[in-house]
Amino acid sequence: MMKTIHPSFEQAVNEIKDYSTIMVGGFGLVGIPENLILALVKSKVKHLTVISNNCGVDDWGLGLLLKNKQIDKMIGSYVGENKEFERQVLAGELEVELTPQGTLAERIRAGGAGIPAFYTPAGVGTPLAEGEEVRTFDGQEYLLQKGLQADFSLVRAAKGDRYGNLVYNKTARNFNPMIAAAGKVTIAEVEELVEPGELDPDHIHTPGIYVQGLIEGSQEKRIERLTLRQ
Amino acid sequence: MMKTIHPSFEQAVNEIKDYSTIMVGGFGLVGIPENLILALVKSKVKHLTVISNNCGVDDWGLGLLLKNKQIDKMIGSYVGENKEFERQVLAGELEVELTPQGTLAERIRAGGAGIPAFYTPAGVGTPLAEGEEVRTFDGQEYLLQKGLQADFSLVRAAKGDRYGNLVYNKTARNFNPMIAAAGKVTIAEVEELVEPGELDPDHIHTPGIYVQGLIEGSQEKRIERLTLRQ
Amino acid sequence: MAVQLDKAIVREKIARRAEQEIESGFYVNLGIGMPTMVANYIQEDKEVVLQSENGLLGIGRSPYEDEVDPDLINAGKETVTASVGASYCSSAESFAMIRGQHIDLAILGGMEVNEKGDLANWMIPGKMIKGMGGAMDIVHGARKIVIIMDHVNKHGESKILKQCQLPLTGKGVVDRIITERAVIDVTEEGLELVEVDEGWTVQEIKDSTEADLKVHPNLLEASF
Amino acid sequence: MAVQLDKAIVREKIARRAEQEIESGFYVNLGIGMPTMVANYIQEDKEVVLQSENGLLGIGRSPYEDEVDPDLINAGKETVTASVGASYCSSAESFAMIRGQHIDLAILGGMEVNEKGDLANWMIPGKMIKGMGGAMDIVHGARKIVIIMDHVNKHGESKILKQCQLPLTGKGVVDRIITERAVIDVTEEGLELVEVDEGWTVQEIKDSTEADLKVHPNLLEASF
């Protein structure tokens, strides 16, 4: 069915209020909803809890929200590309919860899929297991991990139709499908908005049921580590 | 990388021995690996534990294995289409474990994904919860469910390439992707075998890593309930 | 013959009333059997997406003969078409949608419902167990669960009980019951009669219902 | 300058030896940094599929300038191409592959390994925490875990210890350690020296290794 097509990025993020928990798709700078993030920066909404694999770089992606001190807490797996991140953590301005990447992906998937908790081997015998529930199945130890949900999910897709169906391009898929499903309200920034019926029903990565609003946006697609064949 | 392309269905199921646990894709008669099942019937392998959503009908699909008394135990969600099934259960010849369909799908997915156990609301407060672990998260009760794996998984796809990448057609996808991932050895019956590179890498439903062997087969595709527009 | 005609009329009446539960913008799962019939009565001005738990989001109408694809069925194993904008997915993804509460409404059949919203609709002890299919997942997944069924069984006994006698499908899962006689809501304080069909009095509904019924202050009479 | 050259030679030597762990027919995950270099030395007659945990099964060579797609990177965030027969997937599916033990081999970097195969490679207390990325999942997922690292740290101290001092990435997860001096297996009875590089004696390896080393009866000397 027809979803909201937002007239501007400002309006797309308009409902996101202080103290919201947001999930943001992407791995590094690949597959991030660039313009939705820029709109959040402009909105000056603050005290956000952000769930995303990384936290951008100092001058792009979620790094911009960070620089603007809009983030209170970050849940991710790798935040090493960002100096301001380090500064804020050491200064006690930013709370950080680091979680293994596969655990993060599965926790988000579980959140969208109505699975409250599951067991995974990652983290057993490490500092992550301290104070956590460890349980043995078939002689192997596993950690209990809980599903994650968000008030708002921001994702980026290559194409989206007006019914909210999304397809992603190459490794820009990454965390986007699970994040789309785990948000109470999911807003998709698409490179190309198409009509229902234009996407092959066998090729849709995110079914429209998970998406509440869409907006077309043109992407800079900054490259973090250009590596060429010599 | 190049996977085994079996020269015959007999050879494709050759490794399956008595007392094996096998998973078989399909929902009703849709998406079942017809010829692999027929080859299993011919092989006379017995004492099988079969994990599949349904158990075919009396004269087609897994119903043929059943009629041949090759199945000791069946794990599925709905077996109501099969009179021989009823007879064998009442005669104590067949053990049956019924599990909610969504729980079955998730247990198989967990088995392939290295998740030993997870919690789900389905079955709480019903006879299924008797003797099982019930646990409360955020005020809601959930049942612990364990992942399922198989010695052999038999799936059917519309297309497969020689690297084992598979794509499914419409609702013939159903349980096949999870079953492909949860088998120690997965054999795919494909309607069309193509060369690596012919399938769009963005459209592959089952990555080749999950598939050990393939064989091309032509399908009858019997229809259980032909329903036409008047 | 007369009885059968009555049965068809009763089923249509229930299906038409159940259709009113569907709001434009809803994603809906319809159970096998009578609930599937509800699709025939969905008003054209409503935008509704029907989900089938075997991996189809966007069930279309039944196919013409030359449109039949044996790979395209609904959860009742009937041949269907896909609507414009539909998508296919695996059973795991399909139940992720359901379990994750992305479906707005499920309309399911019932054998028994009790005062606390417990539902029994999957097995009769002593009869062959067919299996629960997706029902146990759906009753915990969809945001609203509406049960449609005959008010009484073939012996004339109430199917709306103080306590379910049959093994449960789910505990405290039902939001509303629609029968050919009445619409009853499950509330924190028990069952509440909200609508009575024409030809029935409140007293007759109470008399044919084993469970206790409060009457909604704004009860609709002769409502459908 | 001489030191840097030495470093490059050492890294290449380790990478070339690590390549020998890869059998034709393997699905392999290569960690960020030195492990990624191993890809450059994979012999052409081996059929190998490289997995990248950000959702690519089938990493190809680096792109020429006109082939660069900003949407196509490896887990080290470097631009790559996809090999013929590759496929893309979500991060959840990618780690399902890993956790479900579908990856034959992972080659990862290490800071410390101990006698029981414990690995530390993600954080140094007091220094900024960057995060563990996918390492904690991979060490429990791939069927064989090979750690490649310098034999000693920049102070000349052994990185192969009786007890790891740094916070662990995984407990009892390492199968084999490859350094520029030796190849050491983790066995039920502790560490076992299986190969010694040319220019080193068994005694020198023992002296530069804090952990106890048994010597394999068929030890290979000057092996790489």
Coordinates of C-alpha atoms in Angstrom, one line a residue, chain B residues 31-200:
Chain B
G31 CA 8.9 -26.1 -3.8
I32 CA 9.6 -29.8 -2.9
P33 CA 12.6 -31.5 -4.5
E34 CA 10.4 -34.0 -6.4
N35 CA 13.1 -36.1 -8.0
L36 CA 15.4 -36.3 -5.0
I37 CA 12.4 -37.6 -3.0
L38 CA 11.6 -40.2 -5.7
A39 CA 15.3 -41.3 -5.6
L40 CA 15.1 -41.7 -1.9
V41 CA 12.0 -43.9 -2.3
K42 CA 14.0 -46.0 -4.8
S43 CA 17.0 -46.1 -2.5
K44 CA 15.0 -47.9 0.1
V45 CA 17.0 -46.1 2.8
K46 CA 15.0 -46.4 6.0
H47 CA 14.7 -45.3 9.7
L48 CA 14.9 -41.7 8.5
T49 CA 14.1 -38.7 10.7
V50 CA 12.5 -36.2 8.4
I51 CA 12.2 -32.5 9.2
S52 CA 9.8 -30.7 6.8
N53 CA 6.8 -28.4 7.2
N54 CA 4.4 -31.0 5.8
C55 CA 4.6 -34.7 4.8
G56 CA 3.3 -34.6 1.3
V57 CA 0.1 -36.3 0.2
D58 CA -0.6 -40.0 0.1
D59 CA 0.8 -40.5 -3.5
W60 CA 3.3 -37.7 -3.9
G61 CA 6.2 -36.0 -2.2
L62 CA 7.2 -37.2 1.3
G63 CA 4.0 -39.2 1.4
L64 CA 5.8 -41.7 -0.9
L65 CA 8.6 -42.2 1.7
L66 CA 5.9 -42.6 4.3
K67 CA 4.0 -45.2 2.4
N68 CA 7.2 -47.1 1.9
K69 CA 7.8 -47.0 5.7
Q70 CA 11.1 -45.3 5.4
I71 CA 10.4 -42.7 8.0
D72 CA 10.7 -43.4 11.7
K73 CA 10.1 -39.8 12.9
M74 CA 8.6 -36.7 11.4
I75 CA 9.1 -33.1 12.7
G76 CA 6.7 -30.7 11.0
S77 CA 3.9 -28.2 11.6
Y78 CA 1.0 -29.6 9.6
V79 CA 0.5 -33.2 8.4
G80 CA -3.3 -33.2 7.9
E81 CA -3.2 -34.0 4.1
N82 CA -2.1 -37.5 4.5
K83 CA -4.2 -40.5 5.6
E84 CA -1.3 -43.0 5.7
F85 CA 0.4 -40.6 8.2
E86 CA -2.6 -40.9 10.5
R87 CA -2.6 -44.7 10.2
Q88 CA 1.1 -45.1 11.0
V89 CA 0.9 -42.7 14.0
L90 CA -2.1 -44.6 15.5
A91 CA -0.3 -47.9 14.8
G92 CA 2.7 -46.6 16.7
E93 CA 4.9 -47.1 13.6
L94 CA 5.7 -43.4 13.2
E95 CA 6.8 -40.9 15.8
V96 CA 5.7 -37.3 15.2
E97 CA 6.8 -34.0 16.7
L98 CA 4.5 -31.2 15.9
T99 CA 5.9 -27.7 16.2
P100 CA 4.4 -24.3 15.3
Q101 CA 5.3 -23.3 11.7
G102 CA 7.0 -20.1 12.7
T103 CA 8.9 -21.9 15.4
L104 CA 9.9 -24.6 12.9
A105 CA 11.2 -22.0 10.4
E106 CA 13.1 -20.2 13.1
R107 CA 14.6 -23.4 14.6
I108 CA 15.9 -24.4 11.1
R109 CA 17.2 -20.9 10.5
A110 CA 18.9 -21.0 14.0
G111 CA 20.5 -24.4 13.2
G112 CA 22.1 -23.1 10.0
A113 CA 23.2 -19.8 11.7
G114 CA 24.9 -21.3 14.7
I115 CA 22.3 -20.1 17.2
P116 CA 21.8 -23.0 19.6
A117 CA 18.6 -21.7 21.1
F118 CA 16.2 -18.7 21.2
Y119 CA 13.0 -17.6 22.8
T120 CA 9.6 -17.3 21.1
P121 CA 6.1 -16.6 22.3
A122 CA 4.4 -19.4 20.2
G123 CA 3.2 -22.2 22.4
V124 CA 3.2 -20.4 25.7
G125 CA 0.2 -21.6 27.8
T126 CA -0.5 -24.5 25.5
P127 CA 0.3 -28.3 25.8
L128 CA 3.5 -27.5 23.9
A129 CA 4.9 -25.6 26.9
E130 CA 4.5 -28.6 29.3
G131 CA 7.9 -29.6 30.6
E132 CA 9.6 -26.9 28.5
E133 CA 11.4 -23.8 29.7
V134 CA 9.2 -20.7 30.0
R135 CA 10.9 -17.4 30.6
T136 CA 9.7 -13.9 31.0
F137 CA 11.2 -10.9 29.2
D138 CA 9.6 -7.5 29.6
G139 CA 6.6 -9.0 31.3
Q140 CA 5.8 -11.4 28.4
E141 CA 6.3 -15.2 28.6
Y142 CA 8.4 -17.0 26.0
L143 CA 9.4 -20.6 25.3
L144 CA 13.0 -21.7 24.8
Q145 CA 13.4 -23.4 21.4
K146 CA 16.5 -25.1 20.1
G147 CA 18.1 -24.9 16.6
L148 CA 17.7 -27.8 14.2
Q149 CA 20.3 -29.3 11.9
A150 CA 20.3 -32.2 9.5
D151 CA 22.8 -34.7 8.1
F152 CA 21.4 -34.0 4.6
S153 CA 19.2 -31.2 3.3
L154 CA 17.2 -31.6 0.1
V155 CA 16.0 -28.4 -1.5
R156 CA 14.5 -27.2 -4.8
A157 CA 15.3 -24.0 -6.6
A158 CA 14.2 -22.5 -9.9
K159 CA 17.8 -21.8 -10.9
G160 CA 21.2 -22.7 -9.6
D161 CA 24.7 -22.1 -10.8
R162 CA 27.7 -24.4 -10.7
Y163 CA 28.9 -22.6 -7.6
G164 CA 25.8 -23.6 -5.7
N165 CA 24.1 -20.2 -5.8
L166 CA 20.3 -20.6 -5.8
V167 CA 17.2 -18.5 -6.7
Y168 CA 13.7 -19.6 -6.0
N169 CA 10.4 -18.9 -7.8
K170 CA 7.6 -17.2 -6.0
T171 CA 6.2 -19.1 -3.0
A172 CA 8.3 -22.1 -3.9
R173 CA 11.0 -20.3 -1.7
N174 CA 9.3 -21.1 1.6
F175 CA 11.5 -23.3 3.8
N176 CA 14.1 -23.9 1.2
P177 CA 16.6 -21.2 2.1
M178 CA 16.8 -22.1 5.8
I179 CA 16.9 -25.8 5.0
A180 CA 19.8 -25.3 2.6
A181 CA 21.8 -23.6 5.3
A182 CA 21.0 -26.1 8.1
G183 CA 22.2 -29.3 6.3
K184 CA 25.7 -30.7 6.8
V185 CA 25.4 -31.8 3.2
T186 CA 22.9 -29.9 1.1
I187 CA 21.7 -31.2 -2.3
A188 CA 19.8 -28.8 -4.6
E189 CA 17.5 -30.0 -7.3
V190 CA 17.3 -27.1 -9.7
E191 CA 14.9 -26.6 -12.6
E192 CA 17.7 -24.9 -14.6
L193 CA 21.5 -25.2 -14.0
V194 CA 23.4 -22.1 -15.2
E195 CA 27.0 -21.0 -15.3
P196 CA 28.5 -18.9 -12.6
G197 CA 28.0 -15.2 -13.3
E198 CA 24.6 -15.7 -14.9
L199 CA 22.7 -15.0 -11.6
D200 CA 22.8 -11.4 -10.5

